[in-house]
PDB file of C-alpha atoms in Angstrom:
ATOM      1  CA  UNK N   1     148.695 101.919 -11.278  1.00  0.00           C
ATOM      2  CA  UNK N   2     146.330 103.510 -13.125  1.00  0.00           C
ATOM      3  CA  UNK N   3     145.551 106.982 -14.700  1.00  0.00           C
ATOM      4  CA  UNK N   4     142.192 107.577 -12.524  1.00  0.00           C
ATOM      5  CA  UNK N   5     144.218 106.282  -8.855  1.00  0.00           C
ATOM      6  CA  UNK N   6     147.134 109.103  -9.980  1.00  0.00           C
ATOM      7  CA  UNK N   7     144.421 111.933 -10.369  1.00  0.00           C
ATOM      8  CA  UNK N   8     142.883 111.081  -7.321  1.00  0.00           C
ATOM      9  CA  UNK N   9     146.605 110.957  -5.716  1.00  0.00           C
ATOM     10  CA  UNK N  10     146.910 114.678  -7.417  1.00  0.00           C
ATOM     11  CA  UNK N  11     143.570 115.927  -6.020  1.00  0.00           C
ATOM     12  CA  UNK N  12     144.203 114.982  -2.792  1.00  0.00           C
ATOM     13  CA  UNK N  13     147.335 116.560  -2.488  1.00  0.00           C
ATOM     14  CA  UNK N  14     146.235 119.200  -4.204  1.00  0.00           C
ATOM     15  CA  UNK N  15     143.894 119.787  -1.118  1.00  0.00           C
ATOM     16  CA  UNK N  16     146.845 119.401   1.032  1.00  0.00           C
ATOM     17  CA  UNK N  17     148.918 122.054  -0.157  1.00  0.00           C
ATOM     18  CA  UNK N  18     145.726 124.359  -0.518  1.00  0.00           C
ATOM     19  CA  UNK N  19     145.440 123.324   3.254  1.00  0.00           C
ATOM     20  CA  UNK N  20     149.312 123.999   4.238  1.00  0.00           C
ATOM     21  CA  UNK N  21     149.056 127.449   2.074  1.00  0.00           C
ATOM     22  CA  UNK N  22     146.423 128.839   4.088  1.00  0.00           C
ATOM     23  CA  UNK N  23     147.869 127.666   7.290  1.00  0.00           C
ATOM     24  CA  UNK N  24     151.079 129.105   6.464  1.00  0.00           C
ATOM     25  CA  UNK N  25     150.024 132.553   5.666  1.00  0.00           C
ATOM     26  CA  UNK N  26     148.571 132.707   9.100  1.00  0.00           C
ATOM     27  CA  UNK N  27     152.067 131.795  10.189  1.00  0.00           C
ATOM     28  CA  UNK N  28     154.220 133.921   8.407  1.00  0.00           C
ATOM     29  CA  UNK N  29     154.319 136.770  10.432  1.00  0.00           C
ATOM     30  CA  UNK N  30     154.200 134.745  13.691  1.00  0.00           C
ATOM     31  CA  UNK N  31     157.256 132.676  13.397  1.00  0.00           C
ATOM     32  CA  UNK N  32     159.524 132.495  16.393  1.00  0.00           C
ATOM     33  CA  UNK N  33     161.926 134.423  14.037  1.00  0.00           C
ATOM     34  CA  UNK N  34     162.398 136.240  11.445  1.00  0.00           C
ATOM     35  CA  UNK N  35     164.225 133.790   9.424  1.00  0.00           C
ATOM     36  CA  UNK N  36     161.349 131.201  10.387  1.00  0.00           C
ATOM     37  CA  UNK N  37     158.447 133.716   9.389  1.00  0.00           C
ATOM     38  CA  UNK N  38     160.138 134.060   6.130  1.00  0.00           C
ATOM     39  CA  UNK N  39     160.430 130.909   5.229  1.00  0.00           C
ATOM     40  CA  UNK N  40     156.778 129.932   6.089  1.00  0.00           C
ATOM     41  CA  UNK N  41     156.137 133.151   3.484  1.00  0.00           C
ATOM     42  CA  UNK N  42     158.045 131.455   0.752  1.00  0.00           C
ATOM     43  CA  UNK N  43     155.895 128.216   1.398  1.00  0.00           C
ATOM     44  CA  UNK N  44     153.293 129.812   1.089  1.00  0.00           C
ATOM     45  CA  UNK N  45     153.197 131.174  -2.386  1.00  0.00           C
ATOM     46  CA  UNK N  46     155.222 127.895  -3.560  1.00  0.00           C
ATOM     47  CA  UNK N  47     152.026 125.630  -2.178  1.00  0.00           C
ATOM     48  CA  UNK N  48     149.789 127.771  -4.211  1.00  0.00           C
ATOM     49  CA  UNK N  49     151.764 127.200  -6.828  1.00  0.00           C
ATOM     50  CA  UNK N  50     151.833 123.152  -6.211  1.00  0.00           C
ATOM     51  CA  UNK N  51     147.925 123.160  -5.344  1.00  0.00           C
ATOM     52  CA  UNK N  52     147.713 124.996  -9.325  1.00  0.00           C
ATOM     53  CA  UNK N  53     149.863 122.272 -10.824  1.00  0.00           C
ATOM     54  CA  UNK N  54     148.046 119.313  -8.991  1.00  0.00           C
ATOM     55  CA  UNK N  55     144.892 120.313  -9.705  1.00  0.00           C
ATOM     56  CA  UNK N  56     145.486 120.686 -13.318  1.00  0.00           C
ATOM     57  CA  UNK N  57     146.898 117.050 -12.992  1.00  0.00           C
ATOM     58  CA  UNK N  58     144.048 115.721 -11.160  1.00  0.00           C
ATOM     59  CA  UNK N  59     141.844 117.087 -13.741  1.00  0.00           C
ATOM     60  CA  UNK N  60     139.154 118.325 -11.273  1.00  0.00           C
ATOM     61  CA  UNK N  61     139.504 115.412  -8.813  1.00  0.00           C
ATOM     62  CA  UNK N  62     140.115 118.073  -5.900  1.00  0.00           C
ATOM     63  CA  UNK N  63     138.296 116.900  -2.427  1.00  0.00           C
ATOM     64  CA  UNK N  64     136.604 119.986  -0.886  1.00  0.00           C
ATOM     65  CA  UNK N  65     137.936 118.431   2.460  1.00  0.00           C
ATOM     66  CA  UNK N  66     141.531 118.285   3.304  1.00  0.00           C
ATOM     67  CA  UNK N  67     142.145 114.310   4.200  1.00  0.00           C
ATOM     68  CA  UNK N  68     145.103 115.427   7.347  1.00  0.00           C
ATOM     69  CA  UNK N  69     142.572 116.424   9.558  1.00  0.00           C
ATOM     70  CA  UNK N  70     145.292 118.121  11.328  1.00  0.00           C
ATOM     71  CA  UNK N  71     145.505 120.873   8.240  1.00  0.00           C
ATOM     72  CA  UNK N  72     142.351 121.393   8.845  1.00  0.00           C
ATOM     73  CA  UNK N  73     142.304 124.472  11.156  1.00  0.00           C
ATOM     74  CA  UNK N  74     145.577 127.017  11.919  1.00  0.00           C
ATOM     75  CA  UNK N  75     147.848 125.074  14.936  1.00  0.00           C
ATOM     76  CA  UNK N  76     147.867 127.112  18.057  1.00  0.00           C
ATOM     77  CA  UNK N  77     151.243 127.233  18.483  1.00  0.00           C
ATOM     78  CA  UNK N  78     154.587 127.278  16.506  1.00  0.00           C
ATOM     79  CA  UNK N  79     155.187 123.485  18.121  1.00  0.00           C
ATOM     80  CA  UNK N  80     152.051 122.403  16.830  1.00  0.00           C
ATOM     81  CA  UNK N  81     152.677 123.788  13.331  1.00  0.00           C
ATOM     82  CA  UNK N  82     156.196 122.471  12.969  1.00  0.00           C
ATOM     83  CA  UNK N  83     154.606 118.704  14.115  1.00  0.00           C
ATOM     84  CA  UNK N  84     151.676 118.550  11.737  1.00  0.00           C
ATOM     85  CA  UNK N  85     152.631 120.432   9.224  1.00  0.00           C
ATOM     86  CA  UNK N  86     156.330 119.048   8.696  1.00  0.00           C
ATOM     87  CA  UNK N  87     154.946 115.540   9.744  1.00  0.00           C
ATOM     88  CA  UNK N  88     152.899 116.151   6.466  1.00  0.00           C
ATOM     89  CA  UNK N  89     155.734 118.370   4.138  1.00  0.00           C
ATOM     90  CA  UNK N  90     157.737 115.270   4.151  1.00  0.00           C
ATOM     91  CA  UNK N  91     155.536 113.010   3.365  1.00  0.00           C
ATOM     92  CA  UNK N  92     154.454 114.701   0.887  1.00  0.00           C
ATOM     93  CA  UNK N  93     158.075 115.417  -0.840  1.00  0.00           C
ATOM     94  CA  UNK N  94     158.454 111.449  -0.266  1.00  0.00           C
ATOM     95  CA  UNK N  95     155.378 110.931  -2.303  1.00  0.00           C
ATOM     96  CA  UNK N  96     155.738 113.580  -5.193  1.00  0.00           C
ATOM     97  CA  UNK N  97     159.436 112.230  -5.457  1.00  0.00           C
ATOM     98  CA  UNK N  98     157.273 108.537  -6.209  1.00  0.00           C
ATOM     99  CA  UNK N  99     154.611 109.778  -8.283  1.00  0.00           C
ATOM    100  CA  UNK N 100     157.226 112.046 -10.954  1.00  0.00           C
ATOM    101  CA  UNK N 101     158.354 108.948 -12.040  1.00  0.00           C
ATOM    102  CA  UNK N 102     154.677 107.823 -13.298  1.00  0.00           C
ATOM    103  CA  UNK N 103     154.301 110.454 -15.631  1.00  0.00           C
ATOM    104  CA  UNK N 104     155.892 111.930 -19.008  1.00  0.00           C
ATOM    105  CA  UNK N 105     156.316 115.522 -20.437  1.00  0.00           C
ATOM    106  CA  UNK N 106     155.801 118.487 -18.763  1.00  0.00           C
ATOM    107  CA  UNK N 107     154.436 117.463 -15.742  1.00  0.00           C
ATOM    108  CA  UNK N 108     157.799 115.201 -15.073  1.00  0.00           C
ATOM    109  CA  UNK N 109     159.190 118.584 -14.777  1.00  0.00           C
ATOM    110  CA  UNK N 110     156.940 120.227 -13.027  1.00  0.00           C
ATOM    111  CA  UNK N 111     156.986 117.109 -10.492  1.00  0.00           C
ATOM    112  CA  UNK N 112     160.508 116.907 -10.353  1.00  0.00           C
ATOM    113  CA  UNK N 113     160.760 120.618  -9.572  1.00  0.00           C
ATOM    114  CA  UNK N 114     158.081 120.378  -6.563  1.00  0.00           C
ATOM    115  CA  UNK N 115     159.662 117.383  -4.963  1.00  0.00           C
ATOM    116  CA  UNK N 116     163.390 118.794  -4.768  1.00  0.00           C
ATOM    117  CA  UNK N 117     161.551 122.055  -3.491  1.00  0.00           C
ATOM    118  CA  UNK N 118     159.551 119.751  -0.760  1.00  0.00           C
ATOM    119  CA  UNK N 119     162.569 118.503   0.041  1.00  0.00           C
ATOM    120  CA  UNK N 120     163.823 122.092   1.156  1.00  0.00           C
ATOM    121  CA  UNK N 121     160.459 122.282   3.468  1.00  0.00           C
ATOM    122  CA  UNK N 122     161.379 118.645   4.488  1.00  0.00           C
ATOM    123  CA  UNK N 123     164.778 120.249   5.812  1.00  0.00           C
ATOM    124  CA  UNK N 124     163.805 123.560   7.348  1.00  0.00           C
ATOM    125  CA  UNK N 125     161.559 121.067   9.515  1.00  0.00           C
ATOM    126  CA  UNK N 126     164.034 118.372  10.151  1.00  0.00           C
ATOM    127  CA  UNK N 127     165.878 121.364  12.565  1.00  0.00           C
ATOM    128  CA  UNK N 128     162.725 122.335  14.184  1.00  0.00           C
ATOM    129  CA  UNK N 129     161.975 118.428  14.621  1.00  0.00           C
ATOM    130  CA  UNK N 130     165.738 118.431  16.502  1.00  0.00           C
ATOM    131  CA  UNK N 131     164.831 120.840  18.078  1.00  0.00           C
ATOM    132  CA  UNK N 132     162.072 120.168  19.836  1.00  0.00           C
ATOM    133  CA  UNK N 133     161.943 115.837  19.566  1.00  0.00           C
ATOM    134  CA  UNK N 134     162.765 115.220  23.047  1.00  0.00           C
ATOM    135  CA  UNK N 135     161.942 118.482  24.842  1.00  0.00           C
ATOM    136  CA  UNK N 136     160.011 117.591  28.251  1.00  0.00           C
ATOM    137  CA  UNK N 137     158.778 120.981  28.260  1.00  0.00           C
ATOM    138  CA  UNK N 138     155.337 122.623  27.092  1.00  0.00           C
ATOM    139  CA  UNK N 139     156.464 123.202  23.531  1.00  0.00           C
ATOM    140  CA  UNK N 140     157.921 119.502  23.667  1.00  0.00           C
ATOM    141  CA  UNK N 141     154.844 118.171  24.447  1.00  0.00           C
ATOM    142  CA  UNK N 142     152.644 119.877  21.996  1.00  0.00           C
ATOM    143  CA  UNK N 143     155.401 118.893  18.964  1.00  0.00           C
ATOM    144  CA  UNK N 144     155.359 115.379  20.078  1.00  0.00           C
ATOM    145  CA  UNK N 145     151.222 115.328  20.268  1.00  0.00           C
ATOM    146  CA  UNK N 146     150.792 117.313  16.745  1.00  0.00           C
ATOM    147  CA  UNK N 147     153.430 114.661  15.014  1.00  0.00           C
ATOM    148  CA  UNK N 148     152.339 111.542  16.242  1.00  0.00           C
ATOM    149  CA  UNK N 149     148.511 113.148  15.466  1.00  0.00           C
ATOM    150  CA  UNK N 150     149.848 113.961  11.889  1.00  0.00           C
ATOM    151  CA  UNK N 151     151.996 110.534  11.282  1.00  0.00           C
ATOM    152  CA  UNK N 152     148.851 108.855  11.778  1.00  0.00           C
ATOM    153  CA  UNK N 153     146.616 110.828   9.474  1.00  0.00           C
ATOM    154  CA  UNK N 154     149.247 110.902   6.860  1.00  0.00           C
ATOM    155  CA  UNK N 155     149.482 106.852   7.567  1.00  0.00           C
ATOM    156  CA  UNK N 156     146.127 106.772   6.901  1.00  0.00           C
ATOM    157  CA  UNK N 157     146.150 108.957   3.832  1.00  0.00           C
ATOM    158  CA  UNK N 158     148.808 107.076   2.481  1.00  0.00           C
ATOM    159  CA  UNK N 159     146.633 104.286   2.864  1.00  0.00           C
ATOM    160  CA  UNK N 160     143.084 105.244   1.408  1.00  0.00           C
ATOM    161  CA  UNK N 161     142.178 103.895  -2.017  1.00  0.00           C
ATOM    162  CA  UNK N 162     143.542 105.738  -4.827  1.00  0.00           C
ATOM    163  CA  UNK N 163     147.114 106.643  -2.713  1.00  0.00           C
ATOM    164  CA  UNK N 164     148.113 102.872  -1.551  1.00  0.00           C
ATOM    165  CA  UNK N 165     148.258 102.034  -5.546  1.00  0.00           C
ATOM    166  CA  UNK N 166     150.453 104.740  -6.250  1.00  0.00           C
ATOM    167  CA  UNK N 167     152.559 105.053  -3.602  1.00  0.00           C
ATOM    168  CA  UNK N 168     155.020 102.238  -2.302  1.00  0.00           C
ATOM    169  CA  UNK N 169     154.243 100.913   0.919  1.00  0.00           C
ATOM    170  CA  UNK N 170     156.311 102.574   3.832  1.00  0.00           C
ATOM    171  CA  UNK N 171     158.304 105.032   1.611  1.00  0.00           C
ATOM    172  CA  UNK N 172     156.413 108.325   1.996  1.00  0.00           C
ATOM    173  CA  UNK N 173     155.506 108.167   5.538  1.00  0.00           C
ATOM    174  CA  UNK N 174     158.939 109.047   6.885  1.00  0.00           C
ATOM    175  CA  UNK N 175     159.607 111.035   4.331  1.00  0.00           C
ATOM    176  CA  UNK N 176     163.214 112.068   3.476  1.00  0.00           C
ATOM    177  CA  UNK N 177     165.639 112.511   6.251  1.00  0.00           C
TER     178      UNK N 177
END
């Protein structure tokens, strides 16, 4: 892999997180619960922090466009939010987990830091994803249509140019469990 396809991997999910930071401060006082709305807080601020840390590792490789199209506007509801944007939170801690190990110095720790916190987000939405995978009902419904709309974008992310070097084939789309 090379230097340019791991800045371009940065940029892009530097857009990402700039993408799931906005989203989420819509969300943090809307949460079904208080626990819930203050936990999409925390995310918040930490994926402002990630989007600072890419984007000094993609050296200025930032799209202006989001590539999840899903994180693209604010769900509508709190089933829509948990399928795209934990759809995309875990593939995202699958892939920063990957990429830590293609660097050296201080961004090895700064990598290392953001996946084991992605892997927090990655767990907060495995319960919603329990919750809700199966549910015949309205919120059901809308999970199940925002994750399989985000599985496919982050699919297709995963394999653009630029991210299929860097990133194994099949590992970062489930994400961890």
């Amino acid at each position: 892999m090379s230097n340019e396809q791991l800045r371009e991997a940065f940029g892009q999910s530097t857009s990402i997180c700039r993408a799931l930071s906005a989203i989420y401060s819509q969300w943090c006082v809307r949460g079904p619960s208080l626990e819930a709305s203050s936990a999409i807080a925390a995310m918040t601020q930490e994926h402002t922090g990630y989007a600072n840390v890419l984007d000094r590792l993609g050296e200025g490789t930032t799209p202006d466009t989001c590539p999840i199209p899903s994180l693209r506007e604010s769900p509508a509801s709190w089933p829509e939010l948990v399928g795209a944007a934990g759809t995309v939170e875990r593939a995202l801690a699958a892939a920063v987990g990957e990429w830590r190990t293609s660097v050296d110095g201080s961004a090895v720790r700064n990598l290392t830091k953001m996946a084991q916190e992605l892997g927090y987000h990655a767990r907060f939405f495995r319960g919603w994803f329990q919750e809700l995978d199966g549910d015949s009902s309205e919120a059901g419904v809308l999970f199940s249509g925002a994750r399989a709309a985000a599985e496919e974008e982050v699919l297709n992310w995963l394999s653009s140019p630029g991210i299929r070097e860097v990133t194994s084939a099949g590992g970062p789309a489930r994400g961890p469990s």
